[in-house]
Coordinates of C-alpha atoms and ligand atoms in Angstrom, one line a residue:
M1 CA -29.2 -146.4 -130.4
K2 CA -30.6 -148.9 -128.0
K3 CA -30.5 -146.6 -124.9
S4 CA -32.2 -143.6 -127.3
R5 CA -35.0 -143.0 -124.6
A6 CA -32.7 -143.3 -121.3
H7 CA -31.7 -140.1 -120.6
F8 CA -34.6 -137.8 -122.2
P9 CA -38.0 -140.0 -122.1
Q10 CA -39.9 -137.3 -122.5
I11 CA -38.9 -135.7 -125.7
K12 CA -39.3 -137.0 -129.0
S13 CA -37.2 -135.9 -131.9
I14 CA -37.2 -132.1 -133.0
A15 CA -39.0 -131.7 -136.3
Y16 CA -39.4 -128.3 -138.5
E17 CA -43.2 -127.5 -138.5
G18 CA -43.0 -124.4 -139.9
T19 CA -44.1 -121.1 -138.6
G20 CA -47.5 -121.9 -138.2
S21 CA -46.6 -124.5 -135.4
R22 CA -47.4 -123.7 -131.6
N23 CA -45.4 -126.6 -130.4
P24 CA -42.6 -125.6 -128.4
L25 CA -40.3 -128.3 -129.5
A26 CA -40.3 -127.5 -133.1
F27 CA -38.5 -125.8 -135.6
R28 CA -40.3 -122.9 -137.2
H29 CA -37.5 -122.0 -139.8
Y30 CA -34.9 -124.4 -139.7
N31 CA -36.1 -127.2 -142.3
P32 CA -32.7 -129.3 -142.2
D33 CA -33.7 -131.0 -145.6
E34 CA -34.7 -128.1 -147.1
I35 CA -32.7 -127.8 -150.5
V36 CA -31.0 -124.0 -150.8
D37 CA -28.9 -123.7 -153.5
G38 CA -28.4 -127.3 -154.4
R39 CA -27.4 -128.0 -150.9
K40 CA -29.4 -129.0 -147.6
M41 CA -30.1 -126.6 -145.2
R42 CA -28.0 -128.6 -142.3
D43 CA -25.3 -128.7 -144.5
H44 CA -25.0 -124.7 -145.1
L45 CA -25.8 -124.1 -141.3
R46 CA -23.5 -127.0 -139.5
F47 CA -24.9 -126.5 -136.2
S48 CA -22.7 -128.0 -133.2
V49 CA -23.5 -128.4 -129.7
A50 CA -20.7 -127.7 -127.3
Y51 CA -20.0 -130.4 -124.7
W52 CA -19.1 -128.0 -122.4
H53 CA -21.8 -126.0 -122.0
A54 CA -24.4 -128.7 -122.7
F55 CA -23.1 -131.3 -120.3
R56 CA -20.9 -129.9 -118.4
G57 CA -22.3 -126.7 -117.4
T58 CA -24.1 -126.7 -114.0
G59 CA -25.2 -123.3 -113.6
A60 CA -22.6 -122.4 -111.3
D61 CA -21.8 -118.8 -111.0
P62 CA -19.1 -117.0 -108.5
F63 CA -22.0 -116.6 -105.7
G64 CA -23.2 -120.1 -105.3
P65 CA -22.8 -123.6 -106.9
G66 CA -24.6 -125.4 -109.5
T67 CA -28.4 -125.8 -109.6
I68 CA -28.8 -128.1 -112.4
I69 CA -28.7 -131.3 -111.4
R70 CA -28.8 -134.3 -114.1
R71 CA -29.7 -137.8 -113.3
W72 CA -26.7 -139.4 -115.2
E73 CA -24.6 -137.7 -113.2
S74 CA -25.4 -139.5 -110.1
G75 CA -22.8 -142.7 -110.5
K76 CA -19.7 -143.2 -108.3
D77 CA -17.1 -144.4 -110.5
P78 CA -16.0 -141.2 -112.8
I79 CA -15.3 -143.1 -115.9
S80 CA -18.9 -144.3 -115.6
V81 CA -20.4 -141.1 -115.0
A82 CA -18.5 -139.9 -118.1
K83 CA -20.2 -142.9 -120.3
A84 CA -23.3 -142.5 -119.1
R85 CA -22.8 -138.3 -119.8
M86 CA -21.8 -139.2 -123.3
D87 CA -24.5 -141.2 -124.0
A88 CA -27.2 -138.4 -122.5
A89 CA -25.4 -136.2 -124.9
F90 CA -25.5 -138.2 -128.0
E91 CA -29.3 -139.2 -127.3
F92 CA -30.0 -135.3 -127.3
F93 CA -27.8 -134.9 -130.6
Q94 CA -29.9 -137.5 -132.0
K95 CA -33.1 -135.8 -131.3
L96 CA -32.0 -132.3 -131.9
G97 CA -30.3 -132.9 -135.3
N98 CA -27.2 -130.8 -135.1
P99 CA -24.9 -133.0 -137.6
F100 CA -21.9 -131.8 -135.1
W101 CA -20.5 -131.6 -131.7
C102 CA -17.3 -129.8 -130.2
F103 CA -15.7 -130.7 -126.9
H104 CA -12.2 -130.0 -125.0
D105 CA -10.3 -133.2 -123.9
R106 CA -11.1 -132.7 -120.0
D107 CA -14.8 -132.2 -120.6
I108 CA -15.3 -136.0 -122.3
A109 CA -12.8 -137.8 -119.4
P110 CA -11.6 -137.2 -115.6
E111 CA -8.1 -136.0 -115.3
G112 CA -6.3 -139.0 -113.3
R113 CA -3.1 -138.7 -110.9
T114 CA -0.3 -138.6 -114.1
L115 CA -0.6 -137.4 -117.4
A116 CA -0.3 -141.2 -118.6
E117 CA -3.0 -142.1 -116.5
T118 CA -5.2 -139.0 -117.5
N119 CA -4.5 -140.3 -121.3
R120 CA -6.0 -143.7 -120.5
H121 CA -8.8 -142.2 -119.3
L122 CA -9.1 -140.1 -122.4
D123 CA -8.4 -143.0 -124.6
R124 CA -11.4 -145.1 -122.9
L125 CA -14.0 -142.1 -124.0
V126 CA -12.7 -141.7 -127.2
A127 CA -13.6 -145.2 -128.2
H128 CA -16.8 -144.7 -126.4
A129 CA -17.3 -141.4 -128.7
R130 CA -16.1 -143.4 -131.7
Q131 CA -18.6 -145.8 -131.2
L132 CA -21.5 -143.3 -130.6
Q133 CA -20.5 -140.8 -133.6
R134 CA -20.7 -144.4 -135.9
A135 CA -23.8 -145.3 -134.5
T136 CA -25.6 -141.7 -134.9
G137 CA -23.7 -139.8 -137.8
V138 CA -23.0 -137.0 -135.5
K139 CA -19.6 -135.9 -136.9
L140 CA -16.8 -133.8 -134.5
L141 CA -16.4 -130.3 -136.0
W142 CA -13.3 -129.4 -133.9
G143 CA -11.8 -130.5 -130.4
T144 CA -9.3 -128.6 -128.4
A145 CA -7.7 -129.0 -124.9
N146 CA -8.5 -127.3 -121.8
L147 CA -5.6 -125.5 -120.8
F148 CA -7.0 -123.2 -118.1
S149 CA -8.6 -125.1 -115.5
N150 CA -6.4 -127.4 -113.7
R151 CA -4.0 -125.0 -110.8
R152 CA -1.1 -125.6 -113.2
Y153 CA -2.0 -123.7 -115.7
M154 CA -3.0 -120.6 -113.3
C155 CA -0.2 -118.5 -115.2
G156 CA -0.9 -119.5 -118.3
A157 CA 0.1 -122.5 -120.4
A158 CA 2.4 -121.9 -123.6
T159 CA 2.8 -118.3 -121.9
N160 CA 3.2 -119.4 -118.5
P161 CA 6.7 -118.2 -117.4
D162 CA 7.8 -121.7 -116.4
A163 CA 8.9 -123.7 -119.3
H164 CA 7.9 -126.9 -117.2
V165 CA 4.4 -125.9 -117.5
F166 CA 5.0 -125.1 -121.5
A167 CA 6.0 -128.5 -121.8
Y168 CA 3.3 -130.1 -120.0
A169 CA 0.8 -128.2 -122.0
A170 CA 2.8 -129.4 -125.1
A171 CA 2.1 -132.9 -123.8
Q172 CA -1.4 -132.3 -123.7
V173 CA -2.0 -130.8 -126.9
K174 CA -0.4 -133.6 -128.7
K175 CA -2.6 -136.1 -127.1
A176 CA -5.3 -133.5 -128.1
L177 CA -4.8 -133.5 -131.3
E178 CA -4.4 -137.1 -132.1
V179 CA -7.5 -137.4 -130.2
T180 CA -9.2 -135.1 -132.6
Q181 CA -8.1 -136.5 -135.7
A182 CA -8.8 -140.4 -134.5
L183 CA -12.5 -138.8 -134.1
G184 CA -12.5 -137.3 -137.6
G185 CA -12.6 -133.8 -136.7
A186 CA -12.9 -131.0 -139.3
G187 CA -10.7 -128.9 -136.8
Y188 CA -8.8 -127.9 -134.0
T189 CA -9.0 -124.8 -132.1
F190 CA -7.0 -122.8 -129.8
W191 CA -8.9 -120.4 -127.5
G192 CA -6.3 -118.3 -125.1
G193 CA -8.0 -119.6 -122.0
R194 CA -4.9 -117.8 -119.6
E195 CA -2.9 -116.9 -122.3
G196 CA -2.0 -113.1 -121.2
Y197 CA -1.4 -111.1 -117.8
E198 CA -3.0 -110.0 -115.0
T199 CA -0.1 -107.5 -114.2
L200 CA 2.6 -106.2 -116.3
L201 CA 4.3 -106.0 -113.3
N202 CA 5.4 -109.7 -113.2
T203 CA 5.3 -110.1 -117.0
N204 CA 7.4 -110.2 -120.1
L205 CA 5.0 -109.5 -122.9
K206 CA 7.5 -109.8 -125.8
R207 CA 8.8 -113.2 -124.5
E208 CA 5.3 -114.9 -123.8
Q209 CA 4.0 -113.9 -127.1
D210 CA 7.2 -115.2 -128.6
H211 CA 6.7 -118.5 -126.6
L212 CA 2.8 -118.9 -127.5
A213 CA 4.0 -118.2 -131.4
A214 CA 6.7 -121.5 -130.4
F215 CA 3.7 -123.2 -129.2
L216 CA 1.7 -123.0 -132.1
H217 CA 4.2 -123.5 -134.6
M218 CA 5.0 -126.7 -132.8
A219 CA 1.1 -128.0 -133.0
V220 CA 1.4 -127.3 -136.8
D221 CA 4.4 -129.5 -137.0
H222 CA 2.8 -131.9 -134.9
A223 CA -0.2 -131.8 -137.2
K224 CA 2.0 -132.5 -140.1
S225 CA 3.8 -135.1 -138.9
I226 CA 0.7 -137.0 -138.0
G227 CA -1.2 -136.5 -141.0
F228 CA -3.8 -134.6 -139.4
K229 CA -5.3 -132.5 -142.1
G230 CA -8.4 -130.4 -140.2
Q231 CA -8.6 -126.5 -139.8
F232 CA -6.6 -125.0 -137.0
Y233 CA -8.4 -121.9 -135.7
I234 CA -7.6 -119.2 -133.3
E235 CA -10.5 -117.9 -131.5
P236 CA -9.9 -114.4 -130.2
K237 CA -10.9 -112.8 -126.3
P238 CA -9.9 -109.5 -125.3
K239 CA -10.0 -110.8 -121.8
E240 CA -11.9 -112.9 -118.9
P241 CA -10.3 -114.9 -117.2
T242 CA -7.0 -112.9 -117.4
K243 CA -7.0 -109.1 -117.4
H244 CA -5.4 -108.9 -121.1
Q245 CA -5.3 -112.1 -123.5
Y246 CA -2.8 -111.9 -126.4
D247 CA -5.7 -113.2 -128.7
F248 CA -7.7 -110.1 -127.7
D249 CA -9.4 -109.8 -131.2
V250 CA -9.5 -110.6 -135.0
A251 CA -7.5 -108.0 -136.0
S252 CA -4.8 -108.4 -133.4
G253 CA -4.9 -112.1 -133.9
V254 CA -4.0 -111.4 -137.5
A255 CA -1.1 -109.2 -136.2
F256 CA 0.0 -111.8 -134.3
L257 CA -0.2 -114.5 -136.8
R258 CA 1.4 -112.8 -139.5
T259 CA 4.4 -111.6 -137.2
Y260 CA 5.6 -115.2 -136.0
G261 CA 4.7 -116.6 -140.0
L262 CA 1.7 -118.6 -139.1
E263 CA -0.9 -117.1 -141.3
R264 CA -0.9 -119.9 -143.6
H265 CA -1.8 -122.3 -140.6
F266 CA -4.9 -120.7 -138.9
K267 CA -8.1 -119.3 -139.3
F268 CA -10.6 -117.4 -136.8
N269 CA -13.1 -119.0 -135.0
I270 CA -15.3 -116.0 -134.0
E271 CA -17.8 -116.1 -130.9
T272 CA -20.4 -113.2 -130.5
N273 CA -19.8 -112.6 -127.2
H274 CA -16.1 -112.2 -127.6
A275 CA -16.6 -109.7 -130.3
T276 CA -18.5 -107.8 -127.7
L277 CA -16.0 -107.8 -125.3
A278 CA -13.6 -106.6 -127.4
G279 CA -15.7 -103.1 -127.9
H280 CA -16.8 -104.6 -131.5
T281 CA -20.1 -106.0 -132.9
F282 CA -20.2 -109.7 -134.2
Q283 CA -20.4 -108.3 -137.7
H284 CA -17.5 -106.5 -137.4
E285 CA -15.0 -109.1 -136.6
I286 CA -16.5 -111.5 -138.9
E287 CA -15.8 -108.7 -141.9
V288 CA -12.0 -108.4 -140.4
A289 CA -11.5 -112.0 -140.5
A290 CA -12.9 -112.1 -144.3
A291 CA -10.9 -108.9 -145.1
H292 CA -7.9 -111.3 -144.8
G293 CA -9.4 -114.8 -145.9
M294 CA -9.2 -116.1 -142.5
L295 CA -12.6 -116.3 -141.6
G296 CA -13.0 -120.1 -140.3
S297 CA -16.0 -120.7 -137.8
I298 CA -18.3 -119.4 -135.3
D299 CA -19.2 -119.7 -131.7
A300 CA -22.9 -119.0 -131.7
N301 CA -23.8 -117.1 -128.5
A302 CA -24.6 -113.6 -127.2
G303 CA -24.0 -111.5 -124.3
D304 CA -26.1 -109.5 -122.2
E305 CA -26.4 -106.1 -123.3
L306 CA -26.1 -104.7 -119.4
L307 CA -23.6 -107.0 -118.4
G308 CA -20.4 -106.8 -118.8
W309 CA -18.8 -110.7 -119.1
D310 CA -19.0 -113.6 -121.1
T311 CA -22.3 -114.7 -120.3
D312 CA -22.6 -117.2 -123.2
Q313 CA -26.1 -116.9 -124.0
F314 CA -28.1 -118.4 -126.6
N315 CA -28.4 -115.7 -129.4
T316 CA -32.3 -115.3 -130.5
N317 CA -31.7 -111.7 -131.9
V318 CA -32.3 -112.3 -135.7
K319 CA -31.3 -108.4 -136.6
E320 CA -28.1 -109.2 -135.3
L321 CA -27.7 -112.7 -136.7
T322 CA -28.9 -111.3 -140.1
L323 CA -26.1 -108.8 -140.7
A324 CA -23.5 -111.6 -139.7
M325 CA -25.0 -114.1 -142.3
V326 CA -24.8 -111.2 -144.9
S327 CA -21.1 -111.2 -144.2
I328 CA -20.6 -115.3 -144.0
L329 CA -22.2 -115.7 -147.0
R330 CA -20.7 -112.5 -149.2
A331 CA -17.3 -114.2 -148.1
G332 CA -18.4 -117.5 -149.5
G333 CA -19.5 -119.4 -146.4
L334 CA -17.6 -120.8 -143.4
G335 CA -16.0 -124.2 -145.4
N336 CA -15.2 -126.5 -143.3
G337 CA -16.5 -124.6 -140.4
G338 CA -19.7 -124.4 -138.2
L339 CA -22.2 -122.8 -136.0
N340 CA -20.9 -124.1 -132.6
F341 CA -23.2 -123.2 -129.6
D342 CA -20.8 -121.9 -127.1
A343 CA -23.6 -120.8 -125.4
K344 CA -25.1 -122.1 -121.9
L345 CA -28.7 -122.3 -119.7
R346 CA -29.1 -119.6 -117.6
R347 CA -28.8 -121.0 -113.7
A348 CA -32.1 -120.8 -113.0
S349 CA -33.1 -123.2 -116.6
I350 CA -33.0 -126.5 -114.8
D351 CA -35.4 -128.6 -116.7
P352 CA -33.7 -131.1 -119.4
A353 CA -36.5 -129.5 -122.0
D354 CA -34.6 -126.0 -121.3
L355 CA -31.5 -127.4 -123.1
F356 CA -33.8 -128.1 -126.3
H357 CA -35.4 -124.9 -126.0
A358 CA -32.1 -122.9 -125.6
H359 CA -30.9 -125.0 -128.7
I360 CA -33.7 -124.9 -130.9
G361 CA -34.3 -120.9 -130.4
G362 CA -30.4 -120.7 -131.7
M363 CA -31.1 -123.0 -134.5
D364 CA -34.1 -121.1 -135.9
A365 CA -32.7 -117.5 -135.2
Y366 CA -30.0 -118.8 -137.6
A367 CA -31.8 -120.5 -140.0
L368 CA -34.4 -117.3 -140.3
A369 CA -30.9 -114.7 -140.5
F370 CA -29.8 -117.1 -143.2
K371 CA -32.9 -117.0 -145.2
T372 CA -33.3 -113.0 -144.7
A373 CA -29.7 -112.4 -145.7
R374 CA -30.0 -114.7 -148.7
R375 CA -33.2 -112.5 -149.6
I376 CA -30.8 -109.0 -149.1
L377 CA -28.0 -110.4 -151.1
A378 CA -30.4 -111.6 -154.2
D379 CA -32.4 -108.7 -154.0
G380 CA -29.1 -106.4 -154.1
R381 CA -29.8 -102.9 -153.3
L382 CA -27.6 -103.4 -149.7
T383 CA -24.4 -104.6 -152.2
D384 CA -24.9 -102.0 -155.0
F385 CA -25.5 -98.9 -152.5
V386 CA -22.2 -100.1 -151.0
K387 CA -20.6 -100.7 -154.6
Q388 CA -21.4 -97.6 -156.0
R389 CA -20.3 -95.6 -153.0
Y390 CA -16.6 -96.8 -154.0
A391 CA -17.4 -96.9 -158.1
S392 CA -15.3 -93.6 -158.5
Y393 CA -12.5 -96.3 -157.7
D394 CA -13.3 -98.3 -160.4
S395 CA -12.0 -95.8 -163.4
G396 CA -10.2 -93.2 -164.3
F397 CA -7.7 -91.4 -161.5
G398 CA -9.7 -93.3 -159.0
R399 CA -8.5 -96.7 -160.5
D400 CA -5.2 -95.6 -160.9
I401 CA -5.2 -94.7 -156.8
A402 CA -6.0 -98.3 -156.0
R403 CA -3.7 -99.7 -158.6
R404 CA -0.8 -97.7 -156.8
R405 CA 0.0 -95.7 -160.0
L406 CA -0.4 -92.5 -159.1
G407 CA 1.8 -90.4 -156.1
F408 CA 1.1 -87.1 -154.4
R409 CA 2.7 -85.3 -157.0
E410 CA 0.4 -86.5 -159.6
L411 CA -2.6 -86.1 -157.8
N412 CA -1.5 -82.6 -156.6
R413 CA -1.6 -81.4 -160.2
L414 CA -4.9 -82.9 -161.0
V415 CA -6.8 -81.5 -158.5
L416 CA -5.0 -78.1 -159.1
T417 CA -5.8 -78.2 -162.7
K418 CA -9.0 -80.2 -163.4
L419 CA -10.4 -81.7 -160.2
G420 CA -11.2 -78.5 -158.0
E421 CA -13.2 -79.3 -155.1
P422 CA -15.0 -82.7 -154.4
R423 CA -18.9 -82.7 -154.3
P424 CA -20.2 -84.4 -150.7
R425 CA -22.4 -87.2 -150.9
S426 CA -24.6 -88.4 -148.5
G427 CA -23.8 -91.7 -146.9
K428 CA -27.5 -92.5 -146.3
Q429 CA -27.4 -94.3 -143.0
E430 CA -30.9 -93.8 -142.4
Y431 CA -32.1 -94.6 -145.6
L432 CA -30.0 -98.2 -145.3
E433 CA -31.5 -98.7 -141.8
N434 CA -34.8 -98.6 -143.3
L435 CA -34.1 -100.8 -145.7
L436 CA -32.7 -103.4 -143.5
N437 CA -35.8 -103.5 -141.6
S438 CA -37.7 -103.6 -144.9
Y439 CA -36.1 -106.9 -145.2
L440 CA -36.4 -108.2 -141.8
H441 CA -40.2 -107.2 -141.0
G442 CA -41.5 -106.2 -144.7
Ligands
LIG1 C1 -14.7 -119.3 -123.6 C2 -14.4 -120.0 -124.7 C3 -14.5 -121.3 -125.1 C4 -13.5 -122.2 -126.5 C5 -13.3 -122.9 -126.2 O1 -14.7 -118.0 -123.3 O2 -15.5 -119.5 -125.7 O3 -15.5 -121.9 -125.0 O4 -14.6 -121.7 -127.2 O5 -12.0 -123.4 -125.2
LIG2 NI1 -16.2 -120.0 -127.4
LIG3 NI1 -16.7 -117.8 -124.5

């Protein structure tokens, strides 16, 4: 790429240097070209950079405006700024070596005065993105639409009480789907945004969910009509910005999708910080999705233990990520999904280099977790322990229970005549916690 040194002149491509390296701008664990099980590590992990945080994040919070100032933001014409920003983004992607990116329609191009004008702006930036994708080889993991920032969506998009807003949102998603397809996106994500409520005093919860389902069916139908083959994702989040969001967590998402006959068309995009906001662990949400065969993709980030909101930090907690990777690998991996860094710099991290440190840390933590999880699964002690714990259902009357061949009557007879009192067995949690630490730290 011609302009490849224009925006981050101080920083060279990030290389794998191993754990002996003291270079803070190098990978210590993530070796993209290392072959694991016949596939490169880059193809196992499928890292993606989230455009909205990495290139639209300014460090603004409810107490003050942005602190992060980038040179490419300084122009006057919004379309030229959008192009320069995208050039900077692709230079960053090339230097970091992430194979994928993700964006919302409104991240890449400014809104115009009408939907038609907005769509024209979007088309210009999509053309630019297509060139940059071709020049760098970076691909689109998934696209999405921003249905939550504009004032018109203050009471939701597909769940808005006004059908006019529903119609506008439908027109916006139609375009976003087409744009995602034009850029070869491997998926398309629906994060609820404001699809929820602030108060039940003004809300018909049943009608809103019916409308949301109608919207998703329309999206599925439109994808089919244009030949878009990418995977659809639901990204659950329990609250924030609204008090309650309908895609609360994976379990409520499964119930919603099955209720409305959408389960074949969707998988879950699980975000770590949303899991914890819902009162779950990251691993719990992965396990629930995997149990339903609906594990799709990951929004890789972390919350703060002491703050109760979506802080979207880069995750460097190797223990948490190792448990997540064990569950992901056990479920057969993420397929066409990936690990998307839906994470932002802290307000005081204002240097361009901080953007590199953040992603390097996230990628290294996941790579280390991936390697450790593979060792845990290869070693087998954890898997065997769990398998053994349920072994009584593998044969005899246990198997008949699992296959639903017995009823209360038969089991009652069995207990009275033969089995008697069960012998309690230890769950061995402390032993297992020590075993996990031995994998992590030797
Ligand atoms: C916000 C969500 C959002 C989605 C994409 O909390 O995580 O960033 O991933 O709309
Ligand atoms: Ni997200
Ligand atoms: Ni989030």
